[in-house]
XYZ file of C-alpha atoms in Angstrom:
560
model
C 41.188 -14.073 -8.700
C 40.132 -16.937 -10.904
C 36.606 -17.976 -11.790
C 35.372 -21.473 -11.287
C 34.282 -23.037 -14.540
C 32.246 -25.825 -12.944
C 29.732 -23.385 -11.481
C 28.869 -22.072 -14.974
C 28.436 -25.628 -16.266
C 25.950 -26.569 -13.499
C 23.828 -23.357 -13.744
C 24.571 -21.252 -16.798
C 22.280 -18.405 -15.824
C 24.013 -17.854 -12.476
C 26.842 -15.441 -12.094
C 30.305 -17.008 -11.937
C 31.584 -17.297 -8.369
C 35.051 -16.334 -7.383
C 37.288 -19.153 -6.208
C 38.164 -17.253 -3.031
C 34.757 -18.234 -1.580
C 35.531 -21.917 -2.076
C 38.780 -21.402 -0.195
C 37.018 -19.653 2.669
C 34.461 -22.494 2.852
C 37.212 -25.110 3.137
C 38.707 -22.966 5.883
C 35.429 -22.806 7.790
C 34.920 -26.604 7.443
C 38.396 -27.157 8.874
C 37.652 -24.761 11.793
C 34.342 -26.453 12.655
C 35.778 -29.943 13.094
C 34.694 -31.551 16.308
C 38.118 -32.815 17.463
C 40.026 -30.418 19.690
C 43.313 -30.842 17.817
C 42.335 -29.450 14.374
C 39.202 -27.421 15.027
C 38.301 -24.450 17.238
C 37.067 -25.340 20.689
C 33.530 -24.135 21.350
C 32.633 -23.029 24.885
C 29.235 -22.440 26.526
C 28.720 -19.064 28.083
C 26.388 -18.655 31.055
C 25.741 -14.970 30.378
C 24.146 -15.634 26.983
C 20.589 -16.588 26.160
C 21.006 -20.203 27.236
C 23.724 -22.460 28.584
C 23.424 -24.671 25.500
C 24.615 -21.968 23.060
C 28.322 -22.430 22.417
C 30.653 -19.897 20.865
C 34.288 -18.862 20.487
C 36.136 -15.577 20.889
C 38.340 -13.528 18.597
C 41.472 -14.852 20.304
C 40.417 -18.449 19.430
C 40.032 -17.831 15.732
C 43.144 -15.690 15.452
C 45.250 -18.299 17.255
C 43.870 -21.048 15.030
C 44.755 -19.099 11.858
C 48.260 -18.433 13.099
C 48.778 -22.085 13.973
C 47.205 -23.517 10.857
C 48.749 -21.202 8.212
C 51.983 -20.289 10.033
C 51.053 -16.585 10.245
C 53.481 -14.647 12.439
C 51.803 -11.268 12.263
C 48.717 -10.852 14.432
C 47.307 -8.027 12.167
C 47.336 -10.359 9.170
C 45.443 -13.055 11.071
C 42.917 -10.464 12.321
C 42.446 -9.205 8.738
C 41.723 -12.721 7.486
C 39.297 -13.342 10.327
C 37.531 -10.013 9.620
C 37.000 -11.066 5.962
C 35.384 -14.288 7.149
C 33.045 -12.293 9.351
C 32.208 -9.652 6.724
C 31.339 -12.272 4.108
C 29.032 -14.056 6.534
C 30.889 -17.326 7.359
C 31.046 -16.397 11.051
C 28.872 -13.931 12.913
C 28.979 -12.149 16.302
C 26.330 -13.096 18.801
C 26.004 -9.469 20.028
C 24.449 -7.543 17.161
C 24.934 -4.245 18.909
C 28.457 -4.142 17.545
C 28.885 -1.280 15.066
C 31.336 -3.219 12.839
C 32.359 -6.776 12.026
C 36.059 -6.206 12.740
C 37.532 -9.226 14.587
C 39.921 -8.183 17.377
C 42.499 -10.241 19.206
C 40.681 -10.251 22.531
C 37.693 -11.911 24.269
C 35.348 -8.891 24.137
C 33.077 -10.450 21.451
C 31.827 -13.982 20.946
C 31.252 -15.581 17.506
C 29.560 -18.590 15.981
C 29.823 -20.453 12.635
C 27.120 -19.639 10.109
C 24.971 -22.472 8.783
C 25.934 -23.531 5.202
C 22.436 -22.604 4.015
C 23.278 -18.934 4.646
C 26.694 -18.949 3.015
C 27.130 -16.430 0.163
C 26.556 -17.377 -3.514
C 24.331 -20.348 -2.638
C 21.626 -21.203 -5.173
C 18.966 -21.814 -2.459
C 20.051 -18.880 -0.276
C 19.406 -15.912 -2.473
C 18.943 -12.499 -0.852
C 16.241 -10.905 -2.999
C 14.035 -8.027 -1.918
C 10.858 -10.067 -1.492
C 12.533 -12.475 0.953
C 13.924 -9.406 2.861
C 10.401 -7.939 3.066
C 9.042 -11.289 4.407
C 11.820 -11.408 6.978
C 11.149 -7.823 8.224
C 7.371 -8.516 8.289
C 7.957 -11.665 10.329
C 10.040 -9.735 12.831
C 7.427 -7.008 13.084
C 4.751 -9.642 13.991
C 6.812 -11.055 16.822
C 7.779 -9.548 20.243
C 8.751 -5.886 19.721
C 11.182 -5.883 22.633
C 13.237 -8.854 21.364
C 12.672 -8.699 17.580
C 11.869 -5.066 16.994
C 13.144 -3.417 13.828
C 15.918 -0.898 13.908
C 15.337 2.539 12.402
C 17.105 1.754 9.132
C 15.293 -1.559 8.848
C 11.922 0.120 9.438
C 12.664 2.636 6.736
C 13.723 -0.120 4.313
C 10.562 -2.071 5.172
C 8.320 0.934 4.436
C 10.015 1.398 1.051
C 9.658 -2.272 0.155
C 5.958 -2.185 0.980
C 5.555 0.733 -1.458
C 7.539 -1.069 -4.205
C 5.694 -4.331 -3.699
C 2.261 -2.820 -3.114
C 0.680 -5.520 -5.306
C 2.332 -8.304 -3.257
C 1.666 -6.823 0.144
C -0.933 -9.545 0.976
C 1.403 -12.329 -0.154
C 4.279 -10.984 1.985
C 2.030 -10.793 5.052
C 0.696 -14.312 4.507
C 4.179 -15.801 4.128
C 5.375 -14.082 7.292
C 2.381 -15.246 9.298
C 2.811 -18.787 7.994
C 6.431 -18.923 8.988
C 5.544 -17.636 12.536
C 2.777 -20.254 12.763
C 5.039 -23.120 11.624
C 7.580 -22.113 14.252
C 4.954 -22.385 17.010
C 3.535 -25.646 15.592
C 6.996 -27.167 15.366
C 7.612 -26.387 19.026
C 4.394 -28.127 20.094
C 5.023 -31.209 17.805
C 8.618 -31.472 18.879
C 7.557 -31.586 22.519
C 5.562 -34.834 21.958
C 8.510 -36.656 20.382
C 10.704 -36.494 23.510
C 10.043 -38.159 26.849
C 10.376 -34.880 28.748
C 8.292 -32.020 27.382
C 10.261 -29.356 29.338
C 13.524 -30.721 27.943
C 12.144 -30.649 24.411
C 10.895 -27.106 24.800
C 14.257 -26.012 26.161
C 16.086 -27.606 23.218
C 13.589 -26.102 20.705
C 13.989 -22.715 22.319
C 17.731 -22.930 21.740
C 17.242 -23.850 18.086
C 14.836 -20.923 17.666
C 17.438 -18.535 19.157
C 20.153 -19.889 16.832
C 17.862 -19.621 13.800
C 17.098 -15.980 14.673
C 20.800 -15.187 15.117
C 21.632 -16.834 11.736
C 18.912 -14.994 9.871
C 19.880 -11.690 11.377
C 23.509 -12.226 10.549
C 22.612 -13.218 6.965
C 20.666 -10.019 6.363
C 23.231 -7.894 8.166
C 25.719 -9.012 5.496
C 23.408 -8.607 2.457
C 21.508 -5.546 3.766
C 24.018 -3.765 6.026
C 23.227 -0.720 8.062
C 24.118 2.731 6.663
C 27.805 3.403 6.882
C 28.936 -0.223 6.769
C 30.775 -1.840 3.868
C 28.563 -3.665 1.304
C 30.746 -6.691 0.646
C 28.045 -8.631 -1.260
C 27.309 -5.962 -3.836
C 27.074 -7.854 -7.165
C 27.225 -4.964 -9.579
C 25.181 -4.479 -12.772
C 22.855 -7.249 -14.003
C 23.146 -9.016 -17.315
C 20.858 -8.138 -20.227
C 21.381 -11.604 -21.726
C 21.727 -14.850 -19.837
C 24.581 -17.236 -20.671
C 22.104 -19.856 -21.912
C 20.696 -17.366 -24.428
C 24.228 -16.580 -25.631
C 24.953 -20.264 -26.005
C 21.812 -20.705 -28.076
C 22.910 -17.873 -30.351
C 26.237 -19.607 -30.943
C 24.415 -22.602 -32.500
C 24.270 -21.404 -36.101
C 22.381 -22.840 -39.080
C 21.797 -21.866 -42.714
C 19.447 -19.055 -41.863
C 21.931 -17.619 -39.421
C 24.718 -17.555 -41.992
C 22.413 -16.007 -44.614
C 21.422 -13.227 -42.238
C 25.029 -12.642 -41.377
C 26.022 -12.435 -45.061
C 23.197 -10.001 -45.688
C 24.266 -7.825 -42.821
C 27.881 -7.756 -44.007
C 26.835 -6.805 -47.545
C 24.851 -3.857 -46.211
C 27.833 -2.829 -44.107
C 30.073 -2.828 -47.180
C 27.615 -0.671 -49.140
C 27.459 1.981 -46.390
C 29.767 4.968 -47.051
C 32.408 5.247 -44.374
C 33.852 8.759 -43.964
C 37.488 9.240 -43.073
C 38.407 9.938 -39.498
C 39.976 13.276 -40.540
C 36.690 14.395 -42.109
C 34.739 13.367 -39.042
C 37.040 15.304 -36.734
C 36.914 18.317 -38.996
C 33.124 18.289 -38.914
C 33.175 18.044 -35.109
C 35.509 21.017 -34.878
C 33.301 23.012 -37.243
C 30.168 22.192 -35.217
C 31.985 23.170 -32.013
C 33.110 26.524 -33.398
C 29.667 27.254 -34.652
C 27.788 26.522 -31.410
C 30.481 27.672 -28.927
C 29.057 31.178 -28.616
C 25.659 29.769 -27.634
C 26.950 27.600 -24.768
C 27.061 29.364 -21.347
C 29.726 26.975 -20.076
C 32.121 27.700 -22.877
C 31.400 31.385 -23.495
C 30.485 33.792 -20.680
C 28.730 36.132 -23.094
C 26.117 33.479 -23.754
C 24.768 33.857 -20.171
C 23.847 37.561 -20.191
C 23.063 39.545 -18.091
C 24.680 37.193 -15.516
C 25.569 33.531 -15.304
C 22.932 31.801 -13.120
C 25.377 28.973 -12.352
C 27.635 31.460 -10.657
C 25.317 34.107 -9.305
C 21.847 33.859 -7.767
C 20.329 36.068 -10.440
C 17.380 34.346 -12.243
C 17.060 36.943 -14.981
C 18.762 34.619 -17.451
C 16.010 31.985 -17.003
C 13.246 34.584 -17.267
C 14.714 35.998 -20.506
C 15.041 32.491 -21.996
C 11.641 31.199 -20.895
C 9.535 28.970 -23.156
C 7.441 31.826 -24.509
C 8.536 35.473 -23.979
C 7.501 38.774 -25.508
C 10.968 39.548 -26.971
C 13.513 36.678 -27.113
C 17.248 37.205 -26.603
C 19.594 38.050 -29.473
C 21.516 34.719 -29.256
C 18.231 32.802 -29.270
C 17.082 34.529 -32.449
C 20.484 34.119 -34.138
C 20.437 30.412 -33.378
C 17.242 29.967 -35.441
C 19.160 30.977 -38.591
C 21.704 28.177 -38.183
C 19.317 25.343 -39.104
C 15.650 24.585 -39.500
C 15.999 21.961 -36.747
C 17.009 24.616 -34.193
C 14.005 26.678 -35.162
C 11.479 23.841 -34.760
C 13.114 22.571 -31.576
C 12.584 25.941 -29.836
C 8.954 26.475 -28.905
C 9.306 30.241 -29.251
C 10.857 29.739 -32.736
C 8.137 27.421 -33.904
C 5.577 29.913 -32.677
C 7.152 32.750 -34.650
C 7.416 30.521 -37.674
C 3.693 29.611 -37.359
C 2.817 33.305 -37.259
C 4.862 33.834 -40.459
C 3.150 30.868 -42.187
C -0.287 32.367 -41.335
C 0.655 35.432 -43.418
C 1.413 33.154 -46.311
C -1.769 31.093 -45.855
C 0.168 27.844 -45.310
C -0.359 27.529 -41.563
C -1.813 24.029 -41.959
C 1.668 22.571 -42.630
C 3.093 23.301 -39.202
C -0.250 22.509 -37.525
C -0.155 19.039 -39.099
C 3.498 18.499 -38.077
C 2.719 19.479 -34.474
C -0.396 17.270 -34.279
C 1.603 14.250 -35.452
C 4.337 14.975 -32.894
C 1.787 15.233 -30.102
C 0.286 11.961 -31.137
C 3.649 10.159 -31.143
C 4.442 11.204 -27.625
C 0.892 11.142 -26.258
C -0.938 8.464 -24.213
C -1.802 5.170 -25.795
C -5.515 5.543 -25.123
C -5.716 8.648 -27.326
C -3.940 7.236 -30.399
C -6.983 6.071 -32.338
C -8.895 9.326 -31.616
C -5.864 11.366 -32.718
C -5.514 9.355 -35.968
C -9.161 9.958 -36.877
C -8.973 13.653 -36.011
C -5.763 14.208 -38.060
C -7.139 12.276 -41.019
C -10.424 14.236 -41.096
C -8.733 17.611 -40.575
C -5.694 17.406 -42.860
C -5.833 14.357 -45.203
C -9.375 13.603 -46.175
C -11.173 15.003 -49.210
C -12.540 18.513 -48.647
C -10.686 18.749 -45.364
C -10.824 22.182 -43.609
C -6.987 22.327 -43.472
C -5.882 20.053 -46.325
C -2.145 19.843 -46.661
C -0.179 19.788 -49.908
C 1.170 16.230 -50.404
C 1.422 14.029 -53.521
C -0.908 11.128 -54.211
C 1.809 8.502 -53.669
C 2.477 9.682 -50.110
C -1.224 9.717 -49.412
C -1.684 6.165 -50.682
C 1.181 5.027 -48.448
C -0.438 6.560 -45.390
C -3.822 5.025 -46.180
C -2.235 1.601 -46.773
C -0.379 1.821 -43.417
C -3.578 2.786 -41.697
C -5.377 -0.254 -42.985
C -2.529 -2.643 -42.130
C -1.992 -1.308 -38.610
C -5.709 -1.135 -37.741
C -6.278 -2.487 -34.226
C -2.585 -2.028 -33.201
C -2.365 1.188 -31.187
C 1.399 1.122 -30.793
C 1.946 0.771 -34.566
C -0.576 3.470 -35.376
C 1.773 6.092 -33.846
C 3.959 6.108 -36.927
C 1.531 5.777 -39.835
C 1.863 9.495 -40.683
C 5.638 9.390 -40.894
C 5.764 9.630 -44.733
C 3.423 12.625 -44.819
C 5.142 14.298 -41.859
C 8.572 13.905 -43.518
C 7.245 15.315 -46.779
C 5.763 18.404 -44.991
C 8.936 18.915 -42.956
C 11.134 18.962 -46.102
C 8.610 21.297 -47.750
C 8.849 23.824 -44.945
C 12.561 23.478 -44.689
C 13.303 24.083 -48.416
C 10.533 26.503 -49.243
C 9.134 28.402 -46.221
C 12.173 28.524 -43.977
C 14.418 30.577 -46.346
C 11.621 33.077 -46.882
C 11.156 33.360 -43.090
C 14.789 34.312 -42.634
C 14.452 36.992 -45.307
C 11.114 38.286 -44.013
C 10.568 41.646 -42.247
C 9.234 39.669 -39.218
C 12.522 37.929 -38.560
C 14.570 41.071 -39.268
C 12.476 43.214 -36.917
C 12.547 40.501 -34.277
C 16.337 40.411 -34.464
C 16.586 44.211 -34.160
C 14.232 44.207 -31.180
C 16.235 41.476 -29.510
C 19.457 43.400 -30.142
C 18.012 46.639 -28.674
C 16.333 44.967 -25.776
C 17.780 46.368 -22.533
C 18.605 43.605 -20.142
C 20.065 44.960 -16.912
C 21.482 43.266 -13.902
C 19.486 43.542 -10.710
C 21.102 45.284 -7.749
C 19.450 42.992 -5.252
C 18.448 39.366 -5.432
C 15.221 39.738 -3.537
C 11.905 40.976 -4.799
C 9.497 39.751 -7.463
C 10.531 38.923 -10.999
C 8.357 41.695 -12.451
C 9.973 44.632 -14.077
C 10.144 47.635 -11.746
C 8.902 50.956 -13.106
C 11.744 53.397 -13.180
C 11.108 56.645 -11.313
C 11.957 59.565 -13.573
C 11.837 62.326 -10.918
C 14.394 62.660 -8.101
C 13.351 61.798 -4.624
C 12.076 64.789 -2.670
C 14.182 66.286 0.077
C 12.751 65.897 3.516
C 12.460 69.079 5.606
C 14.854 68.831 8.544
C 14.089 70.043 12.031
C 15.923 73.377 12.619
C 17.472 74.471 15.938
C 16.608 77.577 17.904
C 19.818 79.364 16.806
C 19.048 78.541 13.182
C 15.488 79.900 13.571
C 16.836 83.181 15.032
C 19.364 83.484 12.219
C 16.741 82.831 9.603
C 14.431 85.370 11.155
C 17.057 88.163 10.634
C 17.286 87.502 6.893
C 14.864 89.446 4.806
C 12.864 87.851 2.047
C 14.711 89.905 -0.546
C 18.072 88.362 0.298
C 19.715 86.497 -2.567
C 20.287 83.559 -0.307
C 16.642 82.623 -0.675
C 17.175 82.083 -4.368
C 19.497 79.137 -3.851
C 17.989 75.913 -5.121
C 18.042 73.202 -2.469
C 20.047 70.010 -3.170
C 18.139 66.786 -3.775
C 19.322 63.284 -2.798
C 19.334 60.799 -5.667
C 18.584 57.162 -5.296
C 20.454 54.314 -7.062
C 17.716 53.946 -9.683
C 17.805 57.562 -10.899
C 21.480 58.381 -10.915
C 21.431 58.809 -14.720
C 18.681 61.411 -14.462
C 20.849 63.745 -12.424
C 21.939 66.760 -14.416
C 25.752 66.763 -14.647
C 25.761 70.555 -14.851
C 24.259 70.825 -11.394
C 27.023 69.084 -9.495
C 27.692 69.936 -5.819
C 30.927 71.687 -6.792
C 29.224 74.055 -9.278
C 26.375 74.861 -6.929
C 28.864 75.505 -4.127
C 30.837 78.014 -6.256
C 27.697 79.900 -7.175
C 26.669 79.949 -3.541
C 30.056 81.368 -2.496
C 29.753 84.135 -5.076
C 26.377 85.120 -3.683
C 27.543 85.064 -0.116
C 30.703 87.071 -0.702
C 28.817 89.801 -2.629
C 26.032 90.202 -0.009
C 26.437 92.192 3.217
C 25.543 89.301 5.575
C 26.981 88.922 8.938
C 29.655 86.209 9.478
C 27.609 84.269 12.038
C 24.672 84.065 9.665
C 27.009 82.813 6.991
C 28.300 80.047 9.256
C 24.764 78.941 10.201
C 23.836 78.764 6.478
C 26.816 76.547 5.751
C 25.773 74.165 8.541
C 22.126 74.179 7.299
C 22.741 73.705 3.586
C 25.835 71.516 3.391
C 25.537 69.696 6.717
C 29.113 70.475 7.657
């Protein structure tokens, strides 16, 4: 599809319109001709709102397209008529139809849309404020005839929330349009000899206007599930008129361009091979820390695969003992250490032992000021200056005089400009950051604190949960086996037990305990069922016990 150049010349800030819309408009003009030979014949239907409303069916438009453009296939003509309906050049009178597909029958009646409501018209834009006014106007009228559909009511509620500051304007505009409609009806009735005839004609015009407006918004704001044919795509950041003004160059423009090109030539440009090599090195270095690339990085279980949340609990913002991979990642770079809140906390504890805790405190205060609210900037600047930079400050940081002069000069220049005050401490913050990176960070990696933390993280037992339910708190492991419940004995067992004397060696047999899932490791491997059964057999065979008693004991002890 080609783009019309003349549209851009008339209105440069408008989007270019596809030439297919001009072709469809010429087609509609040819259809709407009054003569019966070239145009479509309009017929009045008695079952509509009024006898004066004329329309045509799907057969009429399909036959006209076949005759005018020598189309032999009915499907092709129906497809062309459907495009005209979807783009809003014709509309169905019955809005209860679920789609705008034109069929080769007389089941639906159509009308031509007014040129004011054609797509890509400068005066017929479909912005959200006009849509809100239209929905407000319909809500003020008769609910039975002009009531909003569910999707329209939902869209209206959202628009009122978005345009909360313009809610009064939207309501006034809607009421004024309703009032003008009623006033026009009364005025129009005095211009005609017969008042009843004028009211009847005005009523027909009102019905047609309502149908045209509803058809226009059904195209630009379709119901859910319908095709959005008028979707324009992303908006421009720069208007064509601004781009044309930029193309008009003068001496200053050329000087700025030369200066930019000189700076570009001075910049070092690495080779593509070196860049790719650095990317590969970075990928190999950080691959073991990525749960999507390495399954061992998501221990004890991958939360993206299972429902276990233990991974998130172990890698929380602040934990008692961090994971091993988390501690190892701090040794890669100082940036990784400061980016992790747990790492910066451990580093701050280390700096407190070296009596240089004010450095990281100053760095954190400046970061909080940069990302804090605008109303607190001046207060934060005064607090940071009095605490870290002024003479005899309680936590004075170690910076040179040149950096301090730069900060004070920036503070005087940016006074009264809250947005510019956010960055006046950048020279001092950069100086402190490099000082911690080159001096304190290497000592932290060699310190006993970091080594002990790494050993504790390595020896930290992280076990998978057997069940996904329950609280996230660590369950206390029971060290003793669960007690064996005393079973109810039968009468025969009681008689057999009564015959056994207390001195029988059978009474020295240790009862078997049932072990739960949590204490399987506590079970003594020497006391297995097989070993206890062999000992029991030896006792039984060596004792002069009756066979029936022996059978009852087997049933009682081993539950055979």
